[in-house]
CSV table of C-alpha atoms in Angstrom, one decimal:
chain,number,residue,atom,x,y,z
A,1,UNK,CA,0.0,0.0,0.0
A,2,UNK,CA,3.1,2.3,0.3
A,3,UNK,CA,5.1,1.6,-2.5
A,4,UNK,CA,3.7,4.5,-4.9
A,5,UNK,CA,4.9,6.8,-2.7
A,6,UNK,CA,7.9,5.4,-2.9
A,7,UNK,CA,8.6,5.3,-6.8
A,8,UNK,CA,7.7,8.0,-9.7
A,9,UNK,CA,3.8,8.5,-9.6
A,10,UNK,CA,2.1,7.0,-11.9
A,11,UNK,CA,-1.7,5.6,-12.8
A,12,UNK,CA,-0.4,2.1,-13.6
A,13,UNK,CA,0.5,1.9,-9.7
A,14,UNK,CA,-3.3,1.7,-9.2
A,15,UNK,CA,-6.0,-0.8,-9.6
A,16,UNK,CA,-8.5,-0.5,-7.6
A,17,UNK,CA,-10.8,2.7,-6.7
A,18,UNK,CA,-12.7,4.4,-3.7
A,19,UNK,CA,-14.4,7.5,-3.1
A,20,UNK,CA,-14.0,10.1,-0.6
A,21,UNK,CA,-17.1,11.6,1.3
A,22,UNK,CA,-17.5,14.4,2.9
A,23,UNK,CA,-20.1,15.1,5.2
A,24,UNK,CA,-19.9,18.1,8.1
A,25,UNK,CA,-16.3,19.1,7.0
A,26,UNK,CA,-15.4,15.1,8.2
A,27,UNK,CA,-13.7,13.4,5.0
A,28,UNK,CA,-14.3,9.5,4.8
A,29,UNK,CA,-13.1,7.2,2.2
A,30,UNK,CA,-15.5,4.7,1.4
A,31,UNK,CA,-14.8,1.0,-0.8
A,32,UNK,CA,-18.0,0.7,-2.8
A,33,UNK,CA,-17.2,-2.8,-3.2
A,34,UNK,CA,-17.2,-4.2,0.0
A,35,UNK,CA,-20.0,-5.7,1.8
A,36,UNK,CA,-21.5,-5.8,5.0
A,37,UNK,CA,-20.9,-2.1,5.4
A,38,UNK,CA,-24.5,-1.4,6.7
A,39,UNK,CA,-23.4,0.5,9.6
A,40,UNK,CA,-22.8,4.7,10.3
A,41,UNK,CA,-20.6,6.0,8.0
A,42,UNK,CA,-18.5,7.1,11.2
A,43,UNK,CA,-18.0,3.9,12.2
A,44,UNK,CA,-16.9,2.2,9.0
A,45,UNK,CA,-13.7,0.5,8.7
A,46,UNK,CA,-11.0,2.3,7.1
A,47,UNK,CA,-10.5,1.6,3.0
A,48,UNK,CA,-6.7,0.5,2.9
A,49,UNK,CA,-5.3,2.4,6.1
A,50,UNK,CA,-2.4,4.3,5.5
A,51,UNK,CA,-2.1,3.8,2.0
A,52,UNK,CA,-0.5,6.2,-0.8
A,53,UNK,CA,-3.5,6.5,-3.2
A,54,UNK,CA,-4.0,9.1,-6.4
A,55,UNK,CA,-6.5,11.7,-6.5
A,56,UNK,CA,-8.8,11.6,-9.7
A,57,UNK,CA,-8.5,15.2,-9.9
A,58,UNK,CA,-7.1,17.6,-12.6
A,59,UNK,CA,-5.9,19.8,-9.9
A,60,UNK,CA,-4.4,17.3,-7.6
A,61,UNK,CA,-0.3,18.1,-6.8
A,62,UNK,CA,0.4,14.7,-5.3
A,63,UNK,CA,-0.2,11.4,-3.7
A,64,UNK,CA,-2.5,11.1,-0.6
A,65,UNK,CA,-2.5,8.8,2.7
A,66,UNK,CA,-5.4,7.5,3.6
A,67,UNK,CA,-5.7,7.7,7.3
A,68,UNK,CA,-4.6,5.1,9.9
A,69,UNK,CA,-6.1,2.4,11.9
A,70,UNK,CA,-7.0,4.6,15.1
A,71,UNK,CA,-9.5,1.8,16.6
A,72,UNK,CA,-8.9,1.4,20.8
A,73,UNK,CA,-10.8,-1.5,21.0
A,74,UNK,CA,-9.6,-5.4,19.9
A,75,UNK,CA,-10.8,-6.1,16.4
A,76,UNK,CA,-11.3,-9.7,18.0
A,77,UNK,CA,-12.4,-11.0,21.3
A,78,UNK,CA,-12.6,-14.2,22.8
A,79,UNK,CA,-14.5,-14.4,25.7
A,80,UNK,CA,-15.0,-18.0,27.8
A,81,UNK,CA,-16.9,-18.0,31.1
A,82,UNK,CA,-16.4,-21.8,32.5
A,83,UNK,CA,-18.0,-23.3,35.6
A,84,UNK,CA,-16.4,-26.1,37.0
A,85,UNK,CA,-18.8,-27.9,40.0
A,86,UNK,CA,-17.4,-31.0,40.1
A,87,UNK,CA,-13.7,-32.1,39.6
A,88,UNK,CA,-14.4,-35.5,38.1
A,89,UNK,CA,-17.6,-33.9,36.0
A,90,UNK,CA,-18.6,-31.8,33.1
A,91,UNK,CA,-18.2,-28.1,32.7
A,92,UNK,CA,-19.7,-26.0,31.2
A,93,UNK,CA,-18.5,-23.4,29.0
A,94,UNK,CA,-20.3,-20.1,27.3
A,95,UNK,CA,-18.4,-17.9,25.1
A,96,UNK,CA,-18.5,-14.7,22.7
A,97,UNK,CA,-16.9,-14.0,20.0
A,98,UNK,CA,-16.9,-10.5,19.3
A,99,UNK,CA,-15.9,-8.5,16.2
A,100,UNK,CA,-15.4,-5.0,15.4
A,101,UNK,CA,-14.6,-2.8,12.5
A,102,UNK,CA,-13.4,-4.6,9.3
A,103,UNK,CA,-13.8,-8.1,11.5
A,104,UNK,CA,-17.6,-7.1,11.8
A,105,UNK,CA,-18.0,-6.3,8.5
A,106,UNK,CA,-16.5,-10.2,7.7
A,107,UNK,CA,-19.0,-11.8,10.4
A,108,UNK,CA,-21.9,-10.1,9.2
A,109,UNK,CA,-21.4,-12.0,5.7
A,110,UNK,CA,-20.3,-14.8,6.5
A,111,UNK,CA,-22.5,-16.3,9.5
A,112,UNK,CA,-25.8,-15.4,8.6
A,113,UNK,CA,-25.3,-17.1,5.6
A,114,UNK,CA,-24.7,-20.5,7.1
A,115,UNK,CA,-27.1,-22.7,7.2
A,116,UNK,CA,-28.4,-23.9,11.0
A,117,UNK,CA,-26.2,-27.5,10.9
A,118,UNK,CA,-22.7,-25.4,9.2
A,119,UNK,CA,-23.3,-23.0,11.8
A,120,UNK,CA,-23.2,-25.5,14.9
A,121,UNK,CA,-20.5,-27.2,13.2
A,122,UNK,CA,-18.5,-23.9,12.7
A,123,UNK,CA,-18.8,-23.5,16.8
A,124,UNK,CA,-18.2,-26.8,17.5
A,125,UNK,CA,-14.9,-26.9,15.2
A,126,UNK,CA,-13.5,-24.3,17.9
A,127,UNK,CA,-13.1,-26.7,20.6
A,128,UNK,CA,-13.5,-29.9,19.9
A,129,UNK,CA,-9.5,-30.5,19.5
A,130,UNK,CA,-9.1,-29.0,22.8
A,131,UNK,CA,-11.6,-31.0,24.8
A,132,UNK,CA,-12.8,-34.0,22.7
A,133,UNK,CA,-16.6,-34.9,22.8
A,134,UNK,CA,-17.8,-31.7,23.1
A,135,UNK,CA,-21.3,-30.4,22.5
A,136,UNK,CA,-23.6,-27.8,22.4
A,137,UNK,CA,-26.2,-26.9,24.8
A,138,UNK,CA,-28.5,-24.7,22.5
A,139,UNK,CA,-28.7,-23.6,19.4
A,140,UNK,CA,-25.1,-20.9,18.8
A,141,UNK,CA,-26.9,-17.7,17.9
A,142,UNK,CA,-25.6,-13.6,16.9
A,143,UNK,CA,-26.3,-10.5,17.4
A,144,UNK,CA,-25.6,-7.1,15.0
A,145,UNK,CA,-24.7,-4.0,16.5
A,146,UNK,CA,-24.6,-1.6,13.7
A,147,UNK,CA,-24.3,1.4,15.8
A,148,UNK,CA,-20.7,0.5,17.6
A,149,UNK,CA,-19.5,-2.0,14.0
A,150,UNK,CA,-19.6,-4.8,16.6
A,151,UNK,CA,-20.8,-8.3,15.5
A,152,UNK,CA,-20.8,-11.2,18.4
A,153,UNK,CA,-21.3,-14.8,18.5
A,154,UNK,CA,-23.1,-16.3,21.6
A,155,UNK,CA,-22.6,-19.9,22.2
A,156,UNK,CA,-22.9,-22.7,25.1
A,157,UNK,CA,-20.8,-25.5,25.4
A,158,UNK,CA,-20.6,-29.2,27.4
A,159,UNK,CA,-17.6,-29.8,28.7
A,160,UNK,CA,-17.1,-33.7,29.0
A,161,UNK,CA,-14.3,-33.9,32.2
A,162,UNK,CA,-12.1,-30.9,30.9
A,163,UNK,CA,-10.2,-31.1,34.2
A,164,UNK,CA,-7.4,-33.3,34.8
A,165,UNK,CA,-5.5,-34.5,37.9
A,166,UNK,CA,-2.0,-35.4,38.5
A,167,UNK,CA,0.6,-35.1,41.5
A,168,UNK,CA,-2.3,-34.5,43.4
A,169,UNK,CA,-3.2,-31.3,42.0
A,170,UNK,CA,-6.1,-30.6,39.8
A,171,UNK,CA,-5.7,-28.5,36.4
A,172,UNK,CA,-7.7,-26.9,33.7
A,173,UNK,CA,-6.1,-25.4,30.4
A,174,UNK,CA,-7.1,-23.0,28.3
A,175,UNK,CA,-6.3,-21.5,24.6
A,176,UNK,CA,-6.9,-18.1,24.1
A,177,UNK,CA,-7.3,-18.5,19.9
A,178,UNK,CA,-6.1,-14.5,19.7
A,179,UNK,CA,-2.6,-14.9,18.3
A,180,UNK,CA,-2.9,-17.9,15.5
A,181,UNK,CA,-2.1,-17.2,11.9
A,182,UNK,CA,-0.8,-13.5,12.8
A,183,UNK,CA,2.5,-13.4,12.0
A,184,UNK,CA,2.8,-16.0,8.7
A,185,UNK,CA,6.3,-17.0,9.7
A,186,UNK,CA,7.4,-19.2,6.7
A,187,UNK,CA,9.4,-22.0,7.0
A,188,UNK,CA,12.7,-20.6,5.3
A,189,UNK,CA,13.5,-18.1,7.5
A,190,UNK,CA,16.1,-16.8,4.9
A,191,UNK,CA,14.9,-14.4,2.3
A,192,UNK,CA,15.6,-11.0,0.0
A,193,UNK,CA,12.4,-9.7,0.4
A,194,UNK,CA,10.6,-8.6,3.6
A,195,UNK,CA,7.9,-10.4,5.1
A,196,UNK,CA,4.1,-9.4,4.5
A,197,UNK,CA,2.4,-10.2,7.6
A,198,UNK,CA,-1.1,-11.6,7.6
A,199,UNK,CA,-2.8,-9.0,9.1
A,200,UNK,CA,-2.8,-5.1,9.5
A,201,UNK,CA,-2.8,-3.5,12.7
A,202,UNK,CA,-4.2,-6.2,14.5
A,203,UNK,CA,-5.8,-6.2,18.2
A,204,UNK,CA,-7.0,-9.4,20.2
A,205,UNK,CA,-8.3,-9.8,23.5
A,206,UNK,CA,-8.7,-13.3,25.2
A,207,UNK,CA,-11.0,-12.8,29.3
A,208,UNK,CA,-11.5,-16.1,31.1
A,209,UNK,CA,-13.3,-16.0,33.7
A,210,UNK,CA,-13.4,-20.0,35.8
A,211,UNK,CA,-15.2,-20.6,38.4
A,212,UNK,CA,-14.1,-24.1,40.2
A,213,UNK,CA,-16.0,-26.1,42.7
A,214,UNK,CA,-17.2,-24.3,45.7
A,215,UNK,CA,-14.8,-26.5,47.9
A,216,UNK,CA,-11.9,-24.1,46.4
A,217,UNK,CA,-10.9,-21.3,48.6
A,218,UNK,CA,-7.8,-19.1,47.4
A,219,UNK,CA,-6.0,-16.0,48.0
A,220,UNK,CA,-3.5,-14.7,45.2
A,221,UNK,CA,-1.8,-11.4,44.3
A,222,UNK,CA,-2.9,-10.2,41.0
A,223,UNK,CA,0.1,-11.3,38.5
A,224,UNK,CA,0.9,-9.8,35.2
A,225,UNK,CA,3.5,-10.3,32.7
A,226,UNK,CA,4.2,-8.6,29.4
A,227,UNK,CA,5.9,-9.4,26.1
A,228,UNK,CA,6.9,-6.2,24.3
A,229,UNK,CA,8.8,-6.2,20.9
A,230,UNK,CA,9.1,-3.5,18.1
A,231,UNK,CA,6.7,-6.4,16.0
A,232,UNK,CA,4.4,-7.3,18.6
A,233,UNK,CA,3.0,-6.8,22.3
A,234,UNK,CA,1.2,-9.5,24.4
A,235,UNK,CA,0.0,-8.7,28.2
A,236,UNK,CA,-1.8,-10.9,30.9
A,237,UNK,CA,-3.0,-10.2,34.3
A,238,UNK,CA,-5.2,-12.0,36.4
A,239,UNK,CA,-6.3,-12.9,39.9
A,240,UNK,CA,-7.5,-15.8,41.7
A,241,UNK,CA,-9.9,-14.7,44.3
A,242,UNK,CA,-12.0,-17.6,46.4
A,243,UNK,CA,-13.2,-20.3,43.7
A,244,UNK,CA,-12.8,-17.5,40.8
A,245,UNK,CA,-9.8,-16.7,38.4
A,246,UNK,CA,-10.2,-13.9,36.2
A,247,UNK,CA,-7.8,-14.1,33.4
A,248,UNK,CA,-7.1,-11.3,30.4
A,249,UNK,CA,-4.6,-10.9,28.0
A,250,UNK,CA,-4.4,-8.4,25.1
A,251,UNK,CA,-2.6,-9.0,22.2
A,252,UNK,CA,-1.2,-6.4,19.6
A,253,UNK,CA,0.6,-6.7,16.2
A,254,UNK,CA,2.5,-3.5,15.9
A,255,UNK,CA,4.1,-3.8,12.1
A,256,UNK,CA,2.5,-4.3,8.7
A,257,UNK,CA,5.8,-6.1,7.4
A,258,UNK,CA,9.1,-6.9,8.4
A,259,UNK,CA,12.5,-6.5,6.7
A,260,UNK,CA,14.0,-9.5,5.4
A,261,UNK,CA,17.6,-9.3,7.8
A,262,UNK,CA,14.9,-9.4,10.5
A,263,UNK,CA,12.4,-12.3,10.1
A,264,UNK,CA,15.2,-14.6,11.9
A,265,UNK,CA,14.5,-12.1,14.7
A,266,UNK,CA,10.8,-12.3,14.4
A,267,UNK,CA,11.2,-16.4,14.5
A,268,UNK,CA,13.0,-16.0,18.2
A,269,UNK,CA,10.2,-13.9,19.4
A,270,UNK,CA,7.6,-15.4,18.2
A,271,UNK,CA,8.3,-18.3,20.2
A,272,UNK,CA,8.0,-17.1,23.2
A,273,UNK,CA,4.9,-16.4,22.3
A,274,UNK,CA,3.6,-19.6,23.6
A,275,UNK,CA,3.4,-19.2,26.6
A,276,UNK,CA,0.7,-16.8,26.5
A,277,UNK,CA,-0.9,-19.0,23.6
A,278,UNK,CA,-2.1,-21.4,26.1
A,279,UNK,CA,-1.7,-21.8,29.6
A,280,UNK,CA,-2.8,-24.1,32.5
A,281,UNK,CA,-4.9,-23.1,36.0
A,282,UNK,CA,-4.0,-25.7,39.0
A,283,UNK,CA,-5.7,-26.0,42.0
């Protein structure tokens, strides 16, 4: 998106179009070709943020950049609330998936358009890796926010036994689904040509809230710990309060690409990465 700015101007740089609006002296630039874009023109996604794009005017002196990203909130969240009442038993789980901005505008094509039986299969594809033999306990259903560009997902889960026990210690894991597929590192780590990463500006938040068997009374500190590179950012902080843990981690890609002499640098810290991927509650 920036390399016209970077080379002598020319139309054949282009090959795709969008419009500018301007309504109350507030200038938007609008994709006519995208769908799911029924939503307040103030809260549309940005059209190709912080792209160099041409003016289709006679009168025009040079390139222009489309505004930024500028969006606060995670573009994706993952939200689980599990109740645990027995440690030999079933939990269960109920989760939403929550979309904003361009992600909205994605959901708001794609699930309505499933039929009843791809939908519950979709939901049921989430999880059923991570704890084998589960099912659903209605009907996974959405709801459109227009307003706000926000698009969620509401779905409850059967657990079968998701807690395990060993050493005398009883232990629950979790995957937070934020941070795969973001970074695209390929295999041959050794190139000439920087790396395009998979996604633009990208924001993902991952809240569990568990709640374990009344029996469980704890005390802990709230605990954080942060991952901060010039590529990415992850954070956690929770707390474990009675029979309650309240888990959150926020997850940030800060670059649209990365040079070639660095992707080697990427690799190593990307894979520390994993331990805020998944992670494991004892009791």
């Amino acid at each position: 998106p920036q390399l016209p700015a970077r080379t002598l101007h020319s139309p054949i740089s282009f090959d795709h179009v969008i419009v500018q609006v301007v309504v109350d002296g507030q200038s938007y630039y609008v994709d006519p070709t995208r769908n799911g874009q029924n939503v307040p023109i103030q809260t549309l996604a940005r059209a190709f943020p912080g792209a160099a794009t041409l003016p289709v005017d006679a009168n025009a002196k040079e390139l222009l950049t489309l505004p930024s990203h500028t969006d606060a909130w995670p573009l994706y969240e993952h939200v689980e609330n599990i109740a645990i009442t027995d440690f030999d038993g079933d939990a269960t789980l109920e989760t939403r998936e929550i979309y904003r901005g361009s992600y909205a505008e994605w959901a708001r094509q794609r699930f309505p358009s499933l039929t009843i039986a791809e939908f519950k299969k979709a939901m049921l594809g989430l999880y059923e890796k991570q704890y084998p033999g589960v099912t659903l306990l209605a009907p996974p259903s959405y709801q459109d926010h227009p307003a706000e560009n926000r698009f969620e997902l509401l779905i409850r889960y059967n657990l079968p036994k998701p807690v395990t026990h060993t050493e005398k210690r009883y232990a629950f894991e979790y995957d937070s689904q934020i941070i795969y597929n973001t970074l695209g590192i390929p295999d041959n780590i050794v190139r000439n040509f920087p790396l395009q990463l998979p996604v633009n500006n990208y924001r993902g938040r991952y809240r569990l809230k568990l709640t374990w068997p009344k029996s469980v009374r704890e005390n802990f500190a709230p605990k954080a710990k942060t991952l901060d590179n010039p590529y990415f950012k992850a954070h956690e902080e929770y707390t474990i309060r009675g029979n309650h843990v309240d888990y959150l981690m926020d997850y940030q890609v800060k670059v649209k690409e990365v040079n070639a002499k660095e992707v080697p640098i990427l690799q190593k810290e990307a894979k520390r990465l994993v331990e805020f991927t998944t992670g494991k509650f004892h009791m």
